[in-house]
Amino acid sequence: MTKLSNYFIGSIFTIMFAACSGPTSETVTVETIKSYKEIEKANWFLGSWQNNSPEGNMVEMWKKKNDSTLAGKSFFIVGKDTVSSEIVSLEQRGKDLFYIPTVKDQNGAQAIKFTLTNSAENTFVFENPQHDFPTKITYKKINNDSLVAEISGIQNGKERTEQFPMSRSN
């Protein structure tokens, strides 16, 4: 019995030593979790917005395309005619946020990228100083059901600003 006990205890120590003296470097797989904090701050864009004025009706609609992108479209209607429209992509790339509009009859129908230059809890300022007009696009949340979009820059040698107050529509 003593030989069996010694053999058993010796085997346990051998197994423990082998387990402890194995390779010291382990391969650990860690899944990278991407964070889209900047785009998440813009979730209040989501939904439909409108501005009804004597000149016509402006409608802007936003939906979530994926974790890093909001897709928007806007159009201006006079009577029953759509006189202008644009497709917009709000994209987070790395830590940067971009407002990228494409207007069919402007800039050769090419997208123009505006970079987020300033943000607060309820305000986003996007700028592209190389663009003719506008060079700045600002969105400001007034409350859950209203916002003001503003475009500004130099046009024909003069500072120009246009504001578009919008209300949430159903």
Short mmCIF file of N, CA, C and O in Angstrom, two decimals, residues 29-152:
data_model
loop_
_atom_site.label_atom_id
_atom_site.label_comp_id
_atom_site.label_asym_id
_atom_site.label_seq_id
_atom_site.Cartn_x
_atom_site.Cartn_y
_atom_site.Cartn_z
N THR A 29 -7.94 35.61 -26.77
CA THR A 29 -8.69 36.31 -27.81
C THR A 29 -9.60 37.32 -27.14
O THR A 29 -10.43 36.96 -26.31
N VAL A 30 -9.42 38.57 -27.48
CA VAL A 30 -10.25 39.64 -26.95
C VAL A 30 -10.95 40.28 -28.13
O VAL A 30 -10.31 40.77 -29.05
N GLU A 31 -12.26 40.26 -28.11
CA GLU A 31 -13.02 40.89 -29.19
C GLU A 31 -13.04 42.39 -28.96
O GLU A 31 -13.33 42.87 -27.88
N THR A 32 -12.64 43.13 -29.97
CA THR A 32 -12.62 44.58 -29.88
C THR A 32 -14.05 45.09 -29.95
O THR A 32 -14.80 44.77 -30.86
N ILE A 33 -14.40 45.87 -28.96
CA ILE A 33 -15.74 46.47 -28.93
C ILE A 33 -15.60 47.89 -29.45
O ILE A 33 -14.89 48.70 -28.88
N LYS A 34 -16.26 48.17 -30.56
CA LYS A 34 -16.18 49.49 -31.15
C LYS A 34 -17.15 50.41 -30.43
O LYS A 34 -18.27 50.03 -30.11
N SER A 35 -16.71 51.61 -30.21
CA SER A 35 -17.53 52.60 -29.53
C SER A 35 -17.89 53.71 -30.51
O SER A 35 -17.03 54.23 -31.22
N TYR A 36 -19.14 54.05 -30.56
CA TYR A 36 -19.62 55.10 -31.46
C TYR A 36 -20.30 56.19 -30.63
O TYR A 36 -21.45 56.53 -30.85
N LYS A 37 -19.56 56.72 -29.68
CA LYS A 37 -20.12 57.71 -28.77
C LYS A 37 -20.55 59.00 -29.46
O LYS A 37 -21.54 59.60 -29.08
N GLU A 38 -19.81 59.43 -30.47
CA GLU A 38 -20.15 60.69 -31.15
C GLU A 38 -21.47 60.56 -31.89
O GLU A 38 -22.32 61.44 -31.82
N ILE A 39 -21.65 59.48 -32.63
CA ILE A 39 -22.90 59.31 -33.39
C ILE A 39 -24.08 59.08 -32.44
O ILE A 39 -25.20 59.52 -32.71
N GLU A 40 -23.82 58.43 -31.31
CA GLU A 40 -24.90 58.20 -30.34
C GLU A 40 -25.43 59.51 -29.77
O GLU A 40 -26.60 59.61 -29.45
N LYS A 41 -24.56 60.52 -29.68
CA LYS A 41 -25.00 61.84 -29.20
C LYS A 41 -25.99 62.47 -30.17
O LYS A 41 -26.72 63.39 -29.80
N ALA A 42 -26.01 62.01 -31.42
CA ALA A 42 -26.89 62.59 -32.44
C ALA A 42 -28.19 61.80 -32.60
O ALA A 42 -28.95 62.07 -33.52
N ASN A 43 -28.45 60.85 -31.73
CA ASN A 43 -29.68 60.06 -31.87
C ASN A 43 -30.95 60.90 -31.82
O ASN A 43 -32.00 60.47 -32.30
N TRP A 44 -30.86 62.11 -31.30
CA TRP A 44 -32.04 62.97 -31.29
C TRP A 44 -32.41 63.45 -32.70
O TRP A 44 -33.50 63.96 -32.92
N PHE A 45 -31.52 63.27 -33.68
CA PHE A 45 -31.84 63.57 -35.08
C PHE A 45 -32.93 62.63 -35.60
O PHE A 45 -33.69 62.99 -36.49
N LEU A 46 -32.97 61.41 -35.08
CA LEU A 46 -33.82 60.36 -35.63
C LEU A 46 -35.29 60.76 -35.66
O LEU A 46 -35.80 61.36 -34.72
N GLY A 47 -35.95 60.41 -36.77
CA GLY A 47 -37.36 60.71 -36.93
C GLY A 47 -37.59 61.66 -38.09
O GLY A 47 -36.71 61.91 -38.91
N SER A 48 -38.81 62.18 -38.15
CA SER A 48 -39.19 63.11 -39.21
C SER A 48 -39.38 64.50 -38.64
O SER A 48 -39.96 64.67 -37.57
N TRP A 49 -38.90 65.49 -39.40
CA TRP A 49 -38.96 66.89 -39.01
C TRP A 49 -39.54 67.69 -40.17
O TRP A 49 -39.37 67.31 -41.32
N GLN A 50 -40.20 68.80 -39.85
CA GLN A 50 -40.75 69.63 -40.92
C GLN A 50 -40.74 71.10 -40.55
O GLN A 50 -40.73 71.45 -39.37
N ASN A 51 -40.74 71.92 -41.59
CA ASN A 51 -40.85 73.36 -41.46
C ASN A 51 -41.83 73.80 -42.54
O ASN A 51 -41.53 73.69 -43.73
N ASN A 52 -42.99 74.25 -42.11
CA ASN A 52 -43.99 74.75 -43.05
C ASN A 52 -43.93 76.28 -43.05
O ASN A 52 -44.09 76.91 -42.00
N SER A 53 -43.66 76.86 -44.22
CA SER A 53 -43.56 78.31 -44.33
C SER A 53 -44.35 78.77 -45.55
O SER A 53 -44.74 77.95 -46.38
N PRO A 54 -44.56 80.06 -45.69
CA PRO A 54 -45.26 80.56 -46.88
C PRO A 54 -44.53 80.22 -48.18
O PRO A 54 -45.15 80.08 -49.23
N GLU A 55 -43.19 80.05 -48.11
CA GLU A 55 -42.41 79.71 -49.31
C GLU A 55 -42.58 78.26 -49.72
O GLU A 55 -42.35 77.90 -50.87
N GLY A 56 -42.92 77.39 -48.78
CA GLY A 56 -43.07 75.97 -49.07
C GLY A 56 -42.85 75.13 -47.82
O GLY A 56 -42.75 75.67 -46.71
N ASN A 57 -42.79 73.84 -48.00
CA ASN A 57 -42.64 72.91 -46.88
C ASN A 57 -41.32 72.16 -46.98
O ASN A 57 -41.03 71.55 -48.01
N MET A 58 -40.56 72.22 -45.91
CA MET A 58 -39.31 71.48 -45.85
C MET A 58 -39.52 70.26 -44.95
O MET A 58 -40.09 70.38 -43.87
N VAL A 59 -39.07 69.11 -45.41
CA VAL A 59 -39.19 67.87 -44.65
C VAL A 59 -37.80 67.25 -44.56
O VAL A 59 -37.06 67.20 -45.55
N GLU A 60 -37.44 66.80 -43.37
CA GLU A 60 -36.16 66.13 -43.17
C GLU A 60 -36.44 64.86 -42.37
O GLU A 60 -37.13 64.91 -41.36
N MET A 61 -35.90 63.74 -42.83
CA MET A 61 -36.13 62.44 -42.18
C MET A 61 -34.79 61.76 -41.92
O MET A 61 -33.93 61.73 -42.81
N TRP A 62 -34.65 61.22 -40.71
CA TRP A 62 -33.42 60.54 -40.31
C TRP A 62 -33.75 59.15 -39.78
O TRP A 62 -34.72 58.97 -39.04
N LYS A 63 -32.91 58.18 -40.14
CA LYS A 63 -33.04 56.83 -39.59
C LYS A 63 -31.65 56.27 -39.34
O LYS A 63 -30.65 56.75 -39.90
N LYS A 64 -31.59 55.28 -38.49
CA LYS A 64 -30.32 54.65 -38.16
C LYS A 64 -30.00 53.62 -39.23
O LYS A 64 -30.78 52.69 -39.45
N LYS A 65 -28.87 53.78 -39.90
CA LYS A 65 -28.44 52.83 -40.92
C LYS A 65 -27.68 51.67 -40.28
O LYS A 65 -27.91 50.51 -40.61
N ASN A 66 -26.77 51.99 -39.35
CA ASN A 66 -26.02 50.99 -38.59
C ASN A 66 -25.43 51.69 -37.37
O ASN A 66 -25.76 52.85 -37.10
N ASP A 67 -24.56 51.01 -36.63
CA ASP A 67 -24.02 51.58 -35.40
C ASP A 67 -23.23 52.87 -35.61
O ASP A 67 -23.13 53.68 -34.69
N SER A 68 -22.68 53.08 -36.79
CA SER A 68 -21.83 54.24 -37.01
C SER A 68 -22.41 55.26 -37.99
O SER A 68 -21.77 56.27 -38.26
N THR A 69 -23.63 55.03 -38.48
CA THR A 69 -24.17 55.90 -39.53
C THR A 69 -25.66 56.17 -39.35
O THR A 69 -26.44 55.25 -39.14
N LEU A 70 -26.02 57.45 -39.49
CA LEU A 70 -27.43 57.84 -39.60
C LEU A 70 -27.64 58.28 -41.04
O LEU A 70 -26.79 58.96 -41.62
N ALA A 71 -28.75 57.87 -41.63
CA ALA A 71 -29.07 58.24 -43.01
C ALA A 71 -30.21 59.25 -42.99
O ALA A 71 -31.23 59.03 -42.34
N GLY A 72 -30.00 60.34 -43.70
CA GLY A 72 -31.02 61.38 -43.75
C GLY A 72 -31.37 61.76 -45.17
O GLY A 72 -30.59 61.52 -46.10
N LYS A 73 -32.55 62.31 -45.31
CA LYS A 73 -32.93 62.90 -46.59
C LYS A 73 -33.82 64.08 -46.29
O LYS A 73 -34.56 64.10 -45.31
N SER A 74 -33.70 65.07 -47.14
CA SER A 74 -34.56 66.23 -46.97
C SER A 74 -35.02 66.71 -48.34
O SER A 74 -34.36 66.46 -49.35
N PHE A 75 -36.15 67.34 -48.34
CA PHE A 75 -36.67 67.89 -49.58
C PHE A 75 -37.52 69.10 -49.26
O PHE A 75 -38.05 69.25 -48.17
N PHE A 76 -37.61 69.99 -50.26
CA PHE A 76 -38.38 71.21 -50.15
C PHE A 76 -39.48 71.16 -51.20
O PHE A 76 -39.20 70.98 -52.39
N ILE A 77 -40.72 71.33 -50.73
CA ILE A 77 -41.87 71.19 -51.60
C ILE A 77 -42.59 72.53 -51.71
O ILE A 77 -42.89 73.17 -50.69
N VAL A 78 -42.85 72.95 -52.94
CA VAL A 78 -43.64 74.14 -53.20
C VAL A 78 -44.87 73.66 -53.96
O VAL A 78 -44.74 73.12 -55.07
N GLY A 79 -46.03 73.85 -53.36
CA GLY A 79 -47.26 73.31 -53.95
C GLY A 79 -47.16 71.80 -53.95
O GLY A 79 -47.04 71.18 -52.90
N LYS A 80 -47.16 71.21 -55.13
CA LYS A 80 -47.01 69.76 -55.25
C LYS A 80 -45.69 69.36 -55.88
O LYS A 80 -45.46 68.20 -56.18
N ASP A 81 -44.80 70.37 -56.08
CA ASP A 81 -43.52 70.11 -56.73
C ASP A 81 -42.38 70.06 -55.71
O ASP A 81 -42.26 70.94 -54.85
N THR A 82 -41.54 69.06 -55.82
CA THR A 82 -40.31 68.99 -55.03
C THR A 82 -39.27 69.81 -55.78
O THR A 82 -38.85 69.44 -56.88
N VAL A 83 -38.87 70.94 -55.21
CA VAL A 83 -37.96 71.85 -55.90
C VAL A 83 -36.50 71.59 -55.55
O VAL A 83 -35.60 72.00 -56.29
N SER A 84 -36.25 70.93 -54.43
CA SER A 84 -34.88 70.54 -54.10
C SER A 84 -34.92 69.35 -53.14
O SER A 84 -35.89 69.15 -52.42
N SER A 85 -33.85 68.58 -53.19
CA SER A 85 -33.74 67.44 -52.29
C SER A 85 -32.27 67.12 -52.08
O SER A 85 -31.42 67.48 -52.90
N GLU A 86 -32.00 66.47 -50.98
CA GLU A 86 -30.64 66.03 -50.70
C GLU A 86 -30.67 64.76 -49.87
O GLU A 86 -31.62 64.50 -49.14
N ILE A 87 -29.63 63.98 -50.03
CA ILE A 87 -29.40 62.78 -49.25
C ILE A 87 -28.23 63.11 -48.32
O ILE A 87 -27.23 63.70 -48.77
N VAL A 88 -28.34 62.74 -47.04
CA VAL A 88 -27.29 63.07 -46.08
C VAL A 88 -26.88 61.80 -45.34
O VAL A 88 -27.72 60.97 -44.98
N SER A 89 -25.60 61.69 -45.10
CA SER A 89 -25.08 60.62 -44.28
C SER A 89 -24.34 61.26 -43.12
O SER A 89 -23.49 62.13 -43.32
N LEU A 90 -24.69 60.88 -41.91
CA LEU A 90 -23.99 61.33 -40.71
C LEU A 90 -23.18 60.12 -40.25
O LEU A 90 -23.76 59.12 -39.84
N GLU A 91 -21.85 60.20 -40.37
CA GLU A 91 -21.00 59.03 -40.17
C GLU A 91 -19.92 59.27 -39.14
O GLU A 91 -19.24 60.29 -39.19
N GLN A 92 -19.74 58.29 -38.26
CA GLN A 92 -18.60 58.32 -37.36
C GLN A 92 -17.54 57.40 -37.93
O GLN A 92 -17.79 56.23 -38.19
N ARG A 93 -16.35 57.96 -38.12
CA ARG A 93 -15.20 57.20 -38.60
C ARG A 93 -14.09 57.41 -37.57
O ARG A 93 -13.55 58.51 -37.45
N GLY A 94 -13.78 56.35 -36.85
CA GLY A 94 -12.86 56.50 -35.73
C GLY A 94 -13.53 57.37 -34.69
O GLY A 94 -14.67 57.14 -34.31
N LYS A 95 -12.85 58.42 -34.28
CA LYS A 95 -13.43 59.35 -33.30
C LYS A 95 -14.05 60.57 -33.97
O LYS A 95 -14.57 61.45 -33.29
N ASP A 96 -13.98 60.65 -35.30
CA ASP A 96 -14.48 61.81 -36.04
C ASP A 96 -15.91 61.59 -36.53
O ASP A 96 -16.28 60.48 -36.89
N LEU A 97 -16.67 62.68 -36.57
CA LEU A 97 -18.04 62.64 -37.05
C LEU A 97 -18.14 63.55 -38.27
O LEU A 97 -17.63 64.67 -38.27
N PHE A 98 -18.79 63.04 -39.33
CA PHE A 98 -18.91 63.77 -40.59
C PHE A 98 -20.37 63.88 -41.01
O PHE A 98 -21.13 62.93 -40.90
N TYR A 99 -20.72 65.06 -41.53
CA TYR A 99 -22.02 65.33 -42.13
C TYR A 99 -21.75 65.39 -43.63
O TYR A 99 -20.96 66.23 -44.09
N ILE A 100 -22.35 64.45 -44.39
CA ILE A 100 -21.99 64.31 -45.80
C ILE A 100 -23.26 64.40 -46.67
O ILE A 100 -23.94 63.40 -46.90
N PRO A 101 -23.58 65.61 -47.15
CA PRO A 101 -24.76 65.76 -48.02
C PRO A 101 -24.40 65.55 -49.49
O PRO A 101 -23.30 65.85 -49.94
N THR A 102 -25.39 65.06 -50.22
CA THR A 102 -25.29 64.95 -51.68
C THR A 102 -26.55 65.58 -52.24
O THR A 102 -27.67 65.15 -51.91
N VAL A 103 -26.37 66.60 -53.07
CA VAL A 103 -27.48 67.30 -53.70
C VAL A 103 -27.39 67.05 -55.19
O VAL A 103 -26.35 67.32 -55.81
N LYS A 104 -28.45 66.54 -55.77
CA LYS A 104 -28.45 66.11 -57.17
C LYS A 104 -27.95 67.19 -58.14
O LYS A 104 -27.13 66.93 -59.01
N ASP A 105 -28.42 68.41 -57.99
CA ASP A 105 -28.09 69.46 -58.96
C ASP A 105 -26.97 70.38 -58.49
O ASP A 105 -26.85 71.50 -59.00
N GLN A 106 -26.16 69.94 -57.53
CA GLN A 106 -25.06 70.77 -57.04
C GLN A 106 -23.78 69.94 -56.96
O GLN A 106 -23.83 68.73 -56.72
N ASN A 107 -22.65 70.58 -57.12
CA ASN A 107 -21.34 69.94 -56.95
C ASN A 107 -21.17 68.69 -57.82
O ASN A 107 -20.53 67.73 -57.41
N GLY A 108 -21.79 68.70 -59.00
CA GLY A 108 -21.70 67.54 -59.88
C GLY A 108 -22.29 66.29 -59.25
O GLY A 108 -21.85 65.18 -59.53
N ALA A 109 -23.28 66.48 -58.39
CA ALA A 109 -23.95 65.37 -57.66
C ALA A 109 -22.97 64.58 -56.80
O ALA A 109 -23.22 63.43 -56.46
N GLN A 110 -21.84 65.22 -56.43
CA GLN A 110 -20.85 64.58 -55.57
C GLN A 110 -21.11 64.94 -54.11
O GLN A 110 -21.53 66.06 -53.81
N ALA A 111 -20.86 64.00 -53.22
CA ALA A 111 -21.00 64.25 -51.79
C ALA A 111 -19.94 65.25 -51.33
O ALA A 111 -18.83 65.25 -51.83
N ILE A 112 -20.31 66.10 -50.38
CA ILE A 112 -19.40 67.07 -49.78
C ILE A 112 -19.30 66.73 -48.30
O ILE A 112 -20.32 66.59 -47.62
N LYS A 113 -18.08 66.61 -47.80
CA LYS A 113 -17.88 66.20 -46.40
C LYS A 113 -17.64 67.42 -45.52
O LYS A 113 -16.76 68.23 -45.77
N PHE A 114 -18.45 67.53 -44.46
CA PHE A 114 -18.30 68.54 -43.43
C PHE A 114 -17.89 67.82 -42.15
O PHE A 114 -18.49 66.81 -41.78
N THR A 115 -16.88 68.33 -41.48
CA THR A 115 -16.32 67.70 -40.29
C THR A 115 -16.88 68.35 -39.03
O THR A 115 -16.98 69.59 -38.96
N LEU A 116 -17.21 67.54 -38.03
CA LEU A 116 -17.66 68.07 -36.75
C LEU A 116 -16.52 68.87 -36.14
O LEU A 116 -15.43 68.34 -35.93
N THR A 117 -16.76 70.16 -35.88
CA THR A 117 -15.74 71.01 -35.28
C THR A 117 -16.09 71.41 -33.86
O THR A 117 -15.21 71.84 -33.12
N ASN A 118 -17.35 71.28 -33.50
CA ASN A 118 -17.77 71.66 -32.16
C ASN A 118 -19.06 70.93 -31.83
O ASN A 118 -19.94 70.81 -32.68
N SER A 119 -19.14 70.42 -30.62
CA SER A 119 -20.39 69.79 -30.20
C SER A 119 -20.59 70.04 -28.72
O SER A 119 -19.65 70.13 -27.95
N ALA A 120 -21.83 70.18 -28.39
CA ALA A 120 -22.26 70.27 -27.00
C ALA A 120 -23.39 69.26 -26.88
O ALA A 120 -23.71 68.55 -27.84
N GLU A 121 -24.02 69.20 -25.74
CA GLU A 121 -25.06 68.20 -25.53
C GLU A 121 -26.15 68.25 -26.60
O GLU A 121 -26.60 67.23 -27.07
N ASN A 122 -26.55 69.43 -27.00
CA ASN A 122 -27.65 69.57 -27.95
C ASN A 122 -27.29 70.36 -29.20
O ASN A 122 -28.18 70.85 -29.89
N THR A 123 -26.01 70.49 -29.51
CA THR A 123 -25.59 71.27 -30.67
C THR A 123 -24.44 70.56 -31.39
O THR A 123 -23.52 70.07 -30.75
N PHE A 124 -24.53 70.55 -32.71
CA PHE A 124 -23.47 70.01 -33.56
C PHE A 124 -23.12 71.07 -34.60
O PHE A 124 -24.01 71.59 -35.26
N VAL A 125 -21.83 71.35 -34.76
CA VAL A 125 -21.36 72.30 -35.75
C VAL A 125 -20.41 71.55 -36.69
O VAL A 125 -19.40 70.99 -36.24
N PHE A 126 -20.74 71.54 -37.97
CA PHE A 126 -19.94 70.88 -39.00
C PHE A 126 -19.40 71.95 -39.93
O PHE A 126 -20.14 72.86 -40.31
N GLU A 127 -18.13 71.80 -40.34
CA GLU A 127 -17.55 72.82 -41.21
C GLU A 127 -16.73 72.21 -42.33
O GLU A 127 -16.14 71.14 -42.18
N ASN A 128 -16.74 72.94 -43.45
CA ASN A 128 -15.88 72.63 -44.60
C ASN A 128 -15.51 73.98 -45.22
O ASN A 128 -16.24 74.51 -46.06
N PRO A 129 -14.37 74.57 -44.79
CA PRO A 129 -14.00 75.90 -45.29
C PRO A 129 -13.69 75.96 -46.77
O PRO A 129 -13.71 77.03 -47.36
N GLN A 130 -13.46 74.81 -47.41
CA GLN A 130 -13.17 74.79 -48.85
C GLN A 130 -14.44 74.81 -49.71
O GLN A 130 -14.37 75.05 -50.90
N HIS A 131 -15.59 74.55 -49.10
CA HIS A 131 -16.84 74.53 -49.88
C HIS A 131 -17.30 75.97 -50.13
O HIS A 131 -17.07 76.86 -49.31
N ASP A 132 -17.96 76.18 -51.28
CA ASP A 132 -18.38 77.54 -51.61
C ASP A 132 -19.44 78.06 -50.63
O ASP A 132 -19.24 79.05 -49.96
N PHE A 133 -20.58 77.44 -50.58
CA PHE A 133 -21.64 77.80 -49.63
C PHE A 133 -22.54 76.60 -49.45
O PHE A 133 -22.89 75.98 -50.44
N PRO A 134 -22.86 76.28 -48.23
CA PRO A 134 -22.39 76.84 -46.97
C PRO A 134 -21.03 76.27 -46.59
O PRO A 134 -20.62 75.24 -47.11
N THR A 135 -20.36 76.96 -45.67
CA THR A 135 -19.12 76.42 -45.11
C THR A 135 -19.35 75.87 -43.72
O THR A 135 -18.51 75.15 -43.19
N LYS A 136 -20.51 76.20 -43.14
CA LYS A 136 -20.84 75.73 -41.80
C LYS A 136 -22.29 75.27 -41.76
O LYS A 136 -23.18 75.96 -42.28
N ILE A 137 -22.53 74.12 -41.12
CA ILE A 137 -23.88 73.59 -40.92
C ILE A 137 -24.02 73.29 -39.43
O ILE A 137 -23.19 72.58 -38.85
N THR A 138 -25.06 73.85 -38.83
CA THR A 138 -25.27 73.69 -37.40
C THR A 138 -26.65 73.10 -37.14
O THR A 138 -27.63 73.52 -37.79
N TYR A 139 -26.72 72.14 -36.24
CA TYR A 139 -27.99 71.60 -35.76
C TYR A 139 -28.06 71.85 -34.27
O TYR A 139 -27.12 71.52 -33.54
N LYS A 140 -29.17 72.43 -33.83
CA LYS A 140 -29.36 72.69 -32.40
C LYS A 140 -30.72 72.16 -31.97
O LYS A 140 -31.75 72.55 -32.53
N LYS A 141 -30.70 71.26 -31.00
CA LYS A 141 -31.93 70.72 -30.43
C LYS A 141 -32.48 71.73 -29.44
O LYS A 141 -31.80 72.14 -28.51
N ILE A 142 -33.72 72.15 -29.67
CA ILE A 142 -34.38 73.08 -28.76
C ILE A 142 -35.05 72.29 -27.64
O ILE A 142 -34.89 72.57 -26.47
N ASN A 143 -35.81 71.27 -28.02
CA ASN A 143 -36.41 70.32 -27.09
C ASN A 143 -36.66 69.03 -27.88
O ASN A 143 -36.24 68.93 -29.03
N ASN A 144 -37.32 68.05 -27.29
CA ASN A 144 -37.51 66.76 -27.97
C ASN A 144 -38.30 66.87 -29.26
O ASN A 144 -38.22 65.99 -30.11
N ASP A 145 -39.07 67.95 -29.43
CA ASP A 145 -39.92 68.08 -30.61
C ASP A 145 -39.57 69.25 -31.51
O ASP A 145 -40.33 69.58 -32.41
N SER A 146 -38.44 69.91 -31.26
CA SER A 146 -38.06 71.00 -32.15
C SER A 146 -36.54 71.15 -32.20
O SER A 146 -35.83 70.87 -31.24
N LEU A 147 -36.08 71.57 -33.37
CA LEU A 147 -34.66 71.83 -33.59
C LEU A 147 -34.53 72.97 -34.58
O LEU A 147 -35.50 73.35 -35.25
N VAL A 148 -33.34 73.52 -34.67
CA VAL A 148 -33.04 74.55 -35.67
C VAL A 148 -31.80 74.09 -36.42
O VAL A 148 -30.76 73.81 -35.81
N ALA A 149 -31.93 74.00 -37.74
CA ALA A 149 -30.78 73.75 -38.60
C ALA A 149 -30.38 75.10 -39.18
O ALA A 149 -31.24 75.94 -39.48
N GLU A 150 -29.08 75.31 -39.30
CA GLU A 150 -28.61 76.58 -39.81
C GLU A 150 -27.46 76.34 -40.78
O GLU A 150 -26.59 75.51 -40.52
N ILE A 151 -27.48 77.05 -41.90
CA ILE A 151 -26.35 77.03 -42.83
C ILE A 151 -25.79 78.44 -42.89
O ILE A 151 -26.54 79.42 -42.81
N SER A 152 -24.46 78.54 -43.01
CA SER A 152 -23.86 79.87 -43.06
C SER A 152 -22.55 79.82 -43.83
O SER A 152 -21.99 78.75 -44.07
#
